[in-house]
Coordinates of C-alpha atoms and ligand atoms in Angstrom, one line a residue:
X1 CA 71.3 109.9 134.3
X2 CA 72.8 112.1 131.8
X3 CA 71.7 115.9 132.1
X4 CA 69.5 115.1 128.6
X5 CA 67.8 112.1 130.3
X6 CA 66.9 113.8 133.3
X7 CA 65.3 116.4 131.6
X8 CA 63.3 114.0 129.5
X9 CA 62.2 112.2 132.5
X10 CA 61.2 115.3 134.1
X11 CA 59.2 116.5 131.4
X12 CA 57.6 113.0 131.5
X13 CA 56.7 113.4 135.0
X14 CA 55.1 116.9 134.2
X15 CA 53.0 115.3 131.4
X16 CA 52.1 112.3 133.4
X17 CA 51.1 114.1 136.3
X18 CA 48.8 116.3 134.2
X19 CA 47.0 113.5 132.5
X20 CA 46.4 112.1 135.9
X21 CA 44.6 114.9 137.0
X22 CA 42.5 115.2 133.8
X23 CA 41.6 111.9 134.2
X24 CA 40.5 112.0 137.9
X25 CA 38.4 115.4 137.3
X26 CA 36.6 113.2 133.8
X27 CA 35.9 110.0 135.8
X28 CA 34.4 111.1 139.0
X29 CA 31.3 112.4 137.0
X30 CA 28.9 110.4 134.5
X31 CA 28.5 111.0 130.8
X32 CA 25.7 113.3 131.4
X33 CA 27.5 115.2 133.2
X34 CA 30.7 115.4 131.1
X35 CA 28.6 116.8 128.0
X36 CA 26.4 119.5 130.3
X37 CA 27.2 123.0 130.4
X38 CA 27.5 123.7 134.3
X39 CA 27.6 127.3 133.9
X40 CA 27.7 129.6 130.6
X41 CA 31.2 130.7 131.7
X42 CA 32.3 127.4 131.2
X43 CA 32.9 124.8 128.6
X44 CA 31.4 121.3 129.2
X45 CA 34.0 119.1 131.0
X46 CA 34.3 117.0 127.6
X47 CA 35.4 119.8 125.4
X48 CA 38.3 120.7 127.9
X49 CA 39.6 117.2 127.8
X50 CA 39.5 117.0 123.7
X51 CA 41.1 120.4 123.6
X52 CA 43.9 119.4 125.8
X53 CA 44.7 116.7 123.4
X54 CA 44.2 118.9 120.5
X55 CA 46.9 121.5 121.7
X56 CA 49.2 118.7 122.5
X57 CA 48.6 117.2 119.0
X58 CA 49.3 120.7 117.2
X59 CA 52.7 121.7 119.3
X60 CA 54.1 118.3 120.2
X61 CA 53.0 115.5 117.4
X62 CA 52.9 117.9 114.4
X63 CA 55.0 120.7 115.3
X64 CA 57.9 119.1 117.5
X65 CA 57.5 115.8 115.9
X66 CA 56.7 116.6 112.5
X67 CA 54.4 113.6 112.4
X68 CA 51.0 113.3 110.4
X69 CA 48.0 114.5 112.2
X70 CA 46.1 111.8 114.4
X71 CA 42.9 113.6 114.0
X72 CA 43.0 116.5 110.9
X73 CA 39.4 117.0 111.3
X74 CA 38.7 118.6 114.6
X75 CA 41.2 121.2 115.0
X76 CA 38.4 123.7 114.2
X77 CA 35.9 122.4 117.2
X78 CA 38.8 122.8 119.9
X79 CA 39.7 126.1 118.6
X80 CA 38.8 128.4 121.6
X81 CA 38.9 131.6 119.5
X82 CA 36.5 130.0 117.2
X83 CA 33.7 129.2 119.5
X84 CA 32.8 131.0 122.8
X85 CA 32.4 128.9 125.8
X86 CA 28.7 129.2 126.0
X87 CA 28.7 127.8 122.3
X88 CA 30.6 124.6 122.9
X89 CA 28.0 122.1 124.2
X90 CA 25.9 122.7 121.0
X91 CA 29.1 121.9 118.8
X92 CA 29.2 117.8 117.2
X93 CA 32.2 117.4 120.0
X94 CA 33.7 114.0 120.3
X95 CA 31.9 112.1 123.0
X96 CA 33.4 111.0 126.4
X97 CA 34.9 107.9 125.2
X98 CA 35.9 109.3 121.7
X99 CA 38.0 111.9 123.3
X100 CA 39.6 109.7 126.1
X101 CA 40.9 107.7 123.0
X102 CA 41.9 110.7 121.4
X103 CA 44.1 112.0 124.1
X104 CA 45.6 108.4 124.9
X105 CA 46.5 108.1 121.2
X106 CA 48.1 111.7 121.0
X107 CA 50.0 110.8 124.3
X108 CA 51.3 107.9 122.7
X109 CA 52.7 109.4 120.0
X110 CA 54.2 112.2 122.1
X111 CA 56.1 109.8 124.2
X112 CA 58.0 108.8 120.9
X113 CA 58.6 112.2 119.9
X114 CA 59.8 113.1 123.6
X115 CA 62.3 110.1 123.2
X116 CA 63.5 111.5 120.2
X117 CA 63.3 115.1 120.1
X118 CA 66.7 117.3 120.4
X119 CA 66.3 119.4 123.5
X120 CA 68.3 121.8 122.3
X121 CA 68.5 124.3 119.0
X122 CA 65.5 125.4 118.0
X123 CA 63.8 127.7 120.7
X124 CA 60.4 125.8 120.7
X125 CA 62.5 122.5 121.8
X126 CA 65.1 124.1 123.7
X127 CA 65.3 123.0 127.4
X128 CA 62.1 121.0 126.6
X129 CA 60.0 124.2 126.6
X130 CA 57.2 122.8 124.1
X131 CA 56.7 119.7 126.4
X132 CA 56.6 122.2 129.5
X133 CA 54.4 124.5 127.7
X134 CA 51.9 121.5 126.9
X135 CA 52.1 120.5 130.8
X136 CA 51.2 123.8 131.5
X137 CA 48.4 124.1 129.4
X138 CA 46.7 121.0 130.4
X139 CA 47.1 122.1 134.4
X140 CA 45.5 125.5 133.4
X141 CA 42.5 123.8 131.9
X142 CA 42.8 121.2 135.1
X143 CA 42.1 124.3 137.1
X144 CA 39.4 125.6 135.2
X145 CA 37.7 122.2 135.0
X146 CA 38.2 122.3 138.9
X147 CA 36.2 125.4 138.8
X148 CA 33.7 124.0 136.7
X149 CA 33.5 121.1 139.6
X150 CA 32.9 123.8 141.9
X151 CA 29.7 125.2 139.7
X152 CA 28.2 122.1 139.1
X153 CA 25.1 121.5 141.1
X154 CA 24.3 117.8 143.1
X155 CA 25.9 115.8 145.7
X156 CA 30.2 116.1 146.0
X157 CA 32.4 113.9 143.9
X158 CA 35.7 115.3 144.7
X159 CA 37.4 114.6 148.2
X160 CA 40.7 115.7 149.7
X161 CA 42.2 116.2 153.4
X162 CA 41.7 119.5 155.1
X163 CA 44.8 122.1 154.3
X164 CA 47.5 122.4 157.2
X165 CA 46.5 125.0 160.3
X166 CA 48.5 128.0 160.8
X167 CA 51.8 128.3 163.0
X168 CA 52.8 131.7 162.2
X169 CA 49.6 133.5 162.7
X170 CA 50.1 136.9 161.7
X171 CA 48.2 139.7 163.8
X172 CA 45.2 140.6 161.9
X173 CA 46.3 143.3 159.3
X174 CA 49.5 142.6 159.8
X175 CA 52.0 144.3 156.9
X176 CA 55.5 144.3 155.7
X177 CA 57.2 147.4 154.5
X178 CA 59.0 146.9 151.1
X179 CA 61.8 149.8 151.0
X180 CA 62.0 151.7 148.2
X181 CA 64.4 150.9 145.0
X182 CA 65.1 148.6 141.9
X183 CA 64.1 145.3 141.6
X184 CA 64.3 142.8 138.8
X185 CA 61.0 141.8 137.4
X186 CA 59.9 138.8 134.9
X187 CA 62.7 136.2 133.7
X188 CA 64.8 135.7 130.8
X189 CA 66.5 133.0 132.0
X190 CA 63.8 130.5 133.5
X191 CA 63.5 127.8 130.7
X192 CA 59.9 127.0 131.0
X193 CA 58.5 130.6 131.5
X194 CA 55.6 131.5 129.2
X195 CA 56.1 134.5 126.8
X196 CA 54.3 137.1 129.2
X197 CA 57.0 136.6 131.8
X198 CA 59.6 137.7 129.4
X199 CA 62.2 139.6 129.4
X200 CA 63.6 140.5 133.0
X201 CA 63.7 144.1 133.5
X202 CA 64.4 146.7 136.3
X203 CA 61.7 148.1 137.8
X204 CA 61.8 151.1 140.7
X205 CA 59.0 151.4 143.1
X206 CA 58.3 153.7 145.9
X207 CA 58.2 152.4 149.2
X208 CA 54.9 150.7 150.2
X209 CA 53.5 148.2 152.6
X210 CA 51.8 144.9 151.9
X211 CA 49.7 142.6 153.8
X212 CA 51.5 139.6 155.3
X213 CA 48.8 137.4 154.4
X214 CA 45.7 137.5 152.3
X215 CA 42.4 139.1 153.4
X216 CA 40.4 136.6 155.2
X217 CA 36.9 135.7 155.1
X218 CA 36.7 137.2 158.8
X219 CA 38.0 140.5 157.4
X220 CA 35.9 140.6 154.4
X221 CA 32.9 140.0 156.7
X222 CA 33.6 143.0 158.5
X223 CA 33.2 144.8 155.4
X224 CA 30.1 143.1 154.2
X225 CA 28.7 143.9 157.8
X226 CA 29.6 147.8 157.7
X227 CA 27.4 147.9 154.6
X228 CA 30.2 147.4 151.8
X229 CA 28.1 146.4 149.3
X230 CA 25.5 148.9 149.7
X231 CA 28.0 152.0 149.7
X232 CA 28.5 153.4 146.4
X233 CA 31.2 155.6 147.4
X234 CA 33.4 152.5 148.2
X235 CA 33.1 151.2 144.6
X236 CA 34.9 152.3 141.1
X237 CA 32.1 153.6 139.0
X238 CA 32.5 150.3 136.7
X239 CA 32.6 148.2 140.1
X240 CA 29.4 149.7 141.7
X241 CA 27.6 149.5 138.1
X242 CA 28.6 146.0 138.0
X243 CA 27.7 145.3 141.7
X244 CA 24.1 146.9 140.5
X245 CA 23.5 144.7 137.6
X246 CA 24.7 141.5 139.1
X247 CA 23.1 142.2 142.3
X248 CA 26.2 141.0 144.2
X249 CA 25.9 141.2 148.1
X250 CA 28.4 138.6 149.1
X251 CA 31.5 136.5 147.5
X252 CA 30.0 133.8 145.5
X253 CA 29.3 130.3 147.1
X254 CA 28.5 132.3 150.5
X255 CA 25.0 131.5 152.1
X256 CA 23.2 133.2 155.2
X257 CA 21.1 130.9 157.4
X258 CA 18.1 132.1 159.3
X259 CA 20.2 133.1 162.3
X260 CA 22.4 135.0 160.2
X261 CA 25.5 132.7 160.1
X262 CA 27.5 132.6 157.3
X263 CA 28.4 129.3 155.5
X264 CA 29.8 128.4 152.0
X265 CA 29.6 125.5 149.5
X266 CA 32.7 124.3 148.2
X267 CA 32.5 121.2 145.9
X268 CA 29.1 120.2 146.7
X269 CA 29.6 120.4 150.6
X270 CA 28.1 123.3 152.6
X271 CA 30.3 124.1 155.5
X272 CA 30.4 127.1 158.2
X273 CA 32.4 129.8 157.1
X274 CA 36.0 129.8 158.1
X275 CA 37.1 133.1 159.4
X276 CA 40.7 132.6 159.1
X277 CA 41.0 131.3 155.8
X278 CA 41.5 133.8 152.9
X279 CA 38.5 135.0 150.9
X280 CA 37.8 133.4 147.3
X281 CA 35.6 133.7 144.6
X282 CA 35.6 137.6 145.0
X283 CA 35.8 140.0 141.7
X284 CA 38.5 142.5 141.1
X285 CA 35.6 145.2 141.8
X286 CA 34.7 143.7 145.2
X287 CA 38.6 143.6 146.2
X288 CA 38.6 147.1 145.2
X289 CA 35.8 148.1 147.2
X290 CA 37.1 146.2 150.3
X291 CA 40.6 148.0 150.1
X292 CA 38.9 151.1 149.9
X293 CA 37.0 150.4 153.0
X294 CA 39.9 149.5 154.9
X295 CA 41.9 152.5 153.6
X296 CA 44.2 150.7 151.3
X297 CA 44.4 149.8 148.0
X298 CA 45.3 146.7 146.1
X299 CA 49.3 146.2 145.1
X300 CA 50.2 146.9 141.6
X301 CA 51.7 143.6 139.8
X302 CA 55.3 145.1 140.2
X303 CA 54.7 145.2 144.0
X304 CA 53.2 141.8 144.4
X305 CA 56.5 140.7 142.6
X306 CA 58.9 142.6 144.5
X307 CA 57.4 141.4 147.7
X308 CA 57.4 137.9 146.7
X309 CA 61.0 137.9 145.0
X310 CA 63.3 140.7 146.3
X311 CA 66.2 139.5 148.8
X312 CA 67.4 142.4 150.4
X313 CA 70.5 140.7 151.5
X314 CA 71.4 140.3 147.5
X315 CA 69.5 142.4 145.7
X316 CA 68.5 139.7 143.5
X317 CA 65.2 138.3 142.5
X318 CA 64.2 134.6 143.5
X319 CA 62.2 132.6 141.6
X320 CA 59.9 131.5 144.6
X321 CA 59.7 133.7 148.1
X322 CA 61.6 130.8 149.7
X323 CA 64.6 130.8 146.9
X324 CA 65.1 128.4 143.7
X325 CA 63.8 125.1 144.8
X326 CA 60.6 123.5 143.4
X327 CA 57.6 124.3 145.8
X328 CA 56.9 121.1 148.3
X329 CA 54.1 120.2 150.4
X330 CA 55.9 122.7 153.2
X331 CA 56.2 125.7 151.0
X332 CA 52.5 126.2 149.5
X333 CA 49.2 125.2 149.0
X334 CA 49.5 123.9 145.5
X335 CA 48.5 121.3 143.2
X336 CA 44.8 120.5 144.2
X337 CA 46.3 118.4 147.4
X338 CA 43.1 120.4 148.9
X339 CA 40.1 121.6 148.1
X340 CA 40.2 125.2 149.6
X341 CA 42.6 127.8 151.0
X342 CA 44.9 127.1 154.4
X343 CA 44.1 129.4 157.0
X344 CA 46.5 132.4 157.2
X345 CA 49.3 131.6 159.1
X346 CA 50.1 128.3 157.6
X347 CA 53.2 127.3 155.4
X348 CA 55.9 129.4 157.7
X349 CA 58.2 127.8 155.1
X350 CA 57.1 129.3 152.2
X351 CA 57.4 133.1 153.4
X352 CA 59.5 135.8 151.6
X353 CA 62.8 137.2 153.0
X354 CA 60.8 140.2 154.0
X355 CA 58.5 137.7 155.7
X356 CA 55.2 138.0 153.4
X357 CA 53.6 134.9 153.5
X358 CA 51.3 132.8 151.0
X359 CA 52.1 134.9 148.4
X360 CA 52.2 131.1 146.5
X361 CA 49.3 129.1 146.4
X362 CA 45.9 129.3 148.4
X363 CA 44.1 132.2 146.3
X364 CA 45.4 133.6 143.2
X365 CA 45.6 137.3 144.0
X366 CA 43.8 140.5 142.1
X367 CA 46.6 142.9 141.7
X368 CA 45.5 146.7 140.4
X369 CA 47.3 146.4 137.0
X370 CA 46.1 145.7 133.7
X371 CA 47.3 142.6 131.5
X372 CA 50.2 144.5 129.5
X373 CA 53.3 143.4 127.8
X374 CA 56.6 143.9 129.5
X375 CA 59.4 146.2 127.5
X376 CA 60.8 144.1 124.9
X377 CA 58.2 141.3 125.0
X378 CA 57.5 139.2 121.9
X379 CA 54.8 136.6 121.3
X380 CA 56.1 133.0 121.6
X381 CA 55.3 130.7 120.2
X382 CA 51.8 132.0 119.4
X383 CA 49.8 135.3 120.0
X384 CA 47.0 133.7 121.3
X385 CA 48.5 132.8 124.4
X386 CA 49.3 136.1 125.6
X387 CA 49.2 138.9 123.0
X388 CA 45.6 139.2 122.1
X389 CA 44.6 139.6 125.7
X390 CA 46.9 142.7 126.2
X391 CA 45.4 146.1 126.4
X392 CA 43.8 146.9 129.4
X393 CA 40.2 144.6 129.4
X394 CA 42.1 142.2 131.7
X395 CA 43.6 142.2 135.4
X396 CA 46.7 140.5 136.4
X397 CA 46.2 137.9 139.3
X398 CA 49.3 136.4 140.6
X399 CA 50.6 133.6 142.9
X400 CA 48.5 130.6 141.9
X401 CA 45.8 129.3 144.2
X402 CA 45.1 125.6 145.9
X403 CA 44.1 124.4 142.4
X404 CA 47.1 125.5 140.6
X405 CA 49.8 122.7 139.7
X406 CA 53.5 123.7 140.5
X407 CA 54.6 123.5 136.8
X408 CA 52.1 126.4 136.3
X409 CA 53.4 128.7 139.2
X410 CA 56.1 130.7 140.3
X411 CA 57.1 134.0 141.2
X412 CA 57.1 135.3 137.7
X413 CA 54.1 133.5 136.7
X414 CA 51.2 136.1 135.2
X415 CA 47.5 135.0 135.2
X416 CA 44.5 137.2 133.9
X417 CA 41.0 137.7 133.8
X418 CA 38.1 140.3 133.3
X419 CA 37.4 142.1 136.5
X420 CA 34.0 140.8 136.9
X421 CA 35.2 137.0 137.1
X422 CA 34.8 135.3 140.4
X423 CA 34.2 131.7 139.4
X424 CA 38.1 131.3 139.2
X425 CA 39.8 130.7 142.7
X426 CA 40.6 134.4 143.2
X427 CA 41.3 136.6 146.3
X428 CA 43.4 139.2 147.3
X429 CA 45.6 141.4 149.7
X430 CA 45.9 144.8 150.1
X431 CA 48.9 147.3 150.3
X432 CA 49.3 151.1 150.9
X433 CA 52.1 153.6 150.1
X434 CA 54.5 154.5 152.7
X435 CA 56.2 157.9 152.9
X436 CA 60.0 157.8 153.5
X437 CA 60.8 154.4 153.9
Ligands
AVJ1 C1 46.1 132.2 131.5 C2 44.6 131.1 132.6 C3 43.9 133.1 131.6 O1 42.3 129.3 130.8 O2 42.3 131.2 129.4 C4 44.4 127.9 128.3 C5 45.3 129.6 129.9 N1 45.5 129.4 127.4 N2 44.4 127.7 127.2 C6 42.7 130.6 130.0 C7 45.0 129.1 128.7 C8 45.3 128.8 126.6 C9 44.6 131.0 130.0 N3 44.7 131.8 131.4
FE2 FE1 43.4 126.2 126.0

C-alpha cells in the first residue's frame, strides 16, 4: 500500500468506528427515548445523530468535496449555537428514521470524496485533517450520548465487561515529583491535533508533586465523612455558593442505603461503590474542595501535560505517557470497552516515564487552568470549535475517560467545561508545590 492509500485506510477505519458507535448508542433504545430529553443539559439523542451527519456534510461533502448539499434546509436546526440544548426537543427535528437515512446518505458521499480528495496541499485536507476532525467530532458526540445514557432512567441497555484489575497498586496518596524546568507543551506536528492544541511552545515550571493515580472513591469518601460538603472553608467562594444552591452532598449518582453503605448507579445498574476506582461525576468545585481538605491543590494544565509527556532522559515531550504509539487495550481504559473507570493500579504499561499512572483514559481530570489559547493560537478551521470558549468561564480537563475514543485523545488533547458540570465522566488528581527539587 502506498502512504496515501494507507492514510485513506486509516481515515476510513476512524470514520467507520465512530459510526458503529453512534449506531450502537442509538439502536438500543426505542423511538420515544431517542426523541426525549433525558436532562436539560443534554440534547435528545436524535439531535446528536443528525448533528453528526450535518457537520460531516458541511465539512466533507460541501467544503472538501465541493458537492451539492444533501439537505440544504436543515443546517439551522443542527447548528449548536442557534439552539441551546434545552430548546432542542421542541424543534422540528428529523425523526429517528429520517436521521438514520440522512447520516447514511452523507456517509455514502463521503466515501466518494475520500477516494478522490487530495490529502496534501490545502491545510484542511492535508494529512487527512478534515476527515480526522470529523471522526473526532462524531466520537466526542458519542461520548456526550454516552453521558446522556448515564442520565436516562429505566432498565440498563448498555453492557460491557468489567475493566482490568490493578497490578501496580500505588500506595494510597503516592505521588511523583516532577523536577523544575522547561518542557514542550502542545504540538505543531501532530497532523490530527485540533486548533487549541497548537502551537508547540516551551513552558517553564517550578518543581511540583503530582498524584501517581487519580483520587479514588475511597479517598473521596473520607472527605465526605469528614464533613467535606458542610465546611465552607474548604470551598472557594463560588464553589460554596454553588454547593449551597445545588445542595450538593455527594458525587452525582451516589446513593446511601439505610445501613450507611454507599452505592452508585452506573448506566441503570445500582452497584456498591468500588473504593479503589477513580471518583467520577464530580464538578470542578468539588474537586477543588477535596484538594484543599487534603492539603493539596489541583494541577495546572501545564503540570498535567508535563507529568504526562515529558521524558527526563531525552528532554522531549511524547505523544502519550508511554511513547508515540497509538493506545491499545493494555495502555489505557479508552473507547467504551468498559462502562466505568478501572481501579487505580491498572494499566502499568500506560505509565509515564516518571511513573505517573492512568493519565490517559478512566476519567477526565479537572485542572486548575482556565481554557485559554496558547501563544500563537489561530482558529482552524472554525472559530466555534475553540475560540468562542476562551476567556475564563471554562476549566480545562485532560486525559480522556473510559468513554473517549483514542482518535479524540492524546497527551496534548484539551477538553473544557463549566466548573459546575458533573454529568461528564470527570474526576481529578491532586498536586502540590515542592521546594528545592
Ligand atoms: C470539546 C467536548 C467541549 O461537546 O461541546 C462537539 C466538542 N464541539 N461539537 C462539546 C464539540 C463541537 C465539545 N467539547
Ligand atoms: Fe458538535
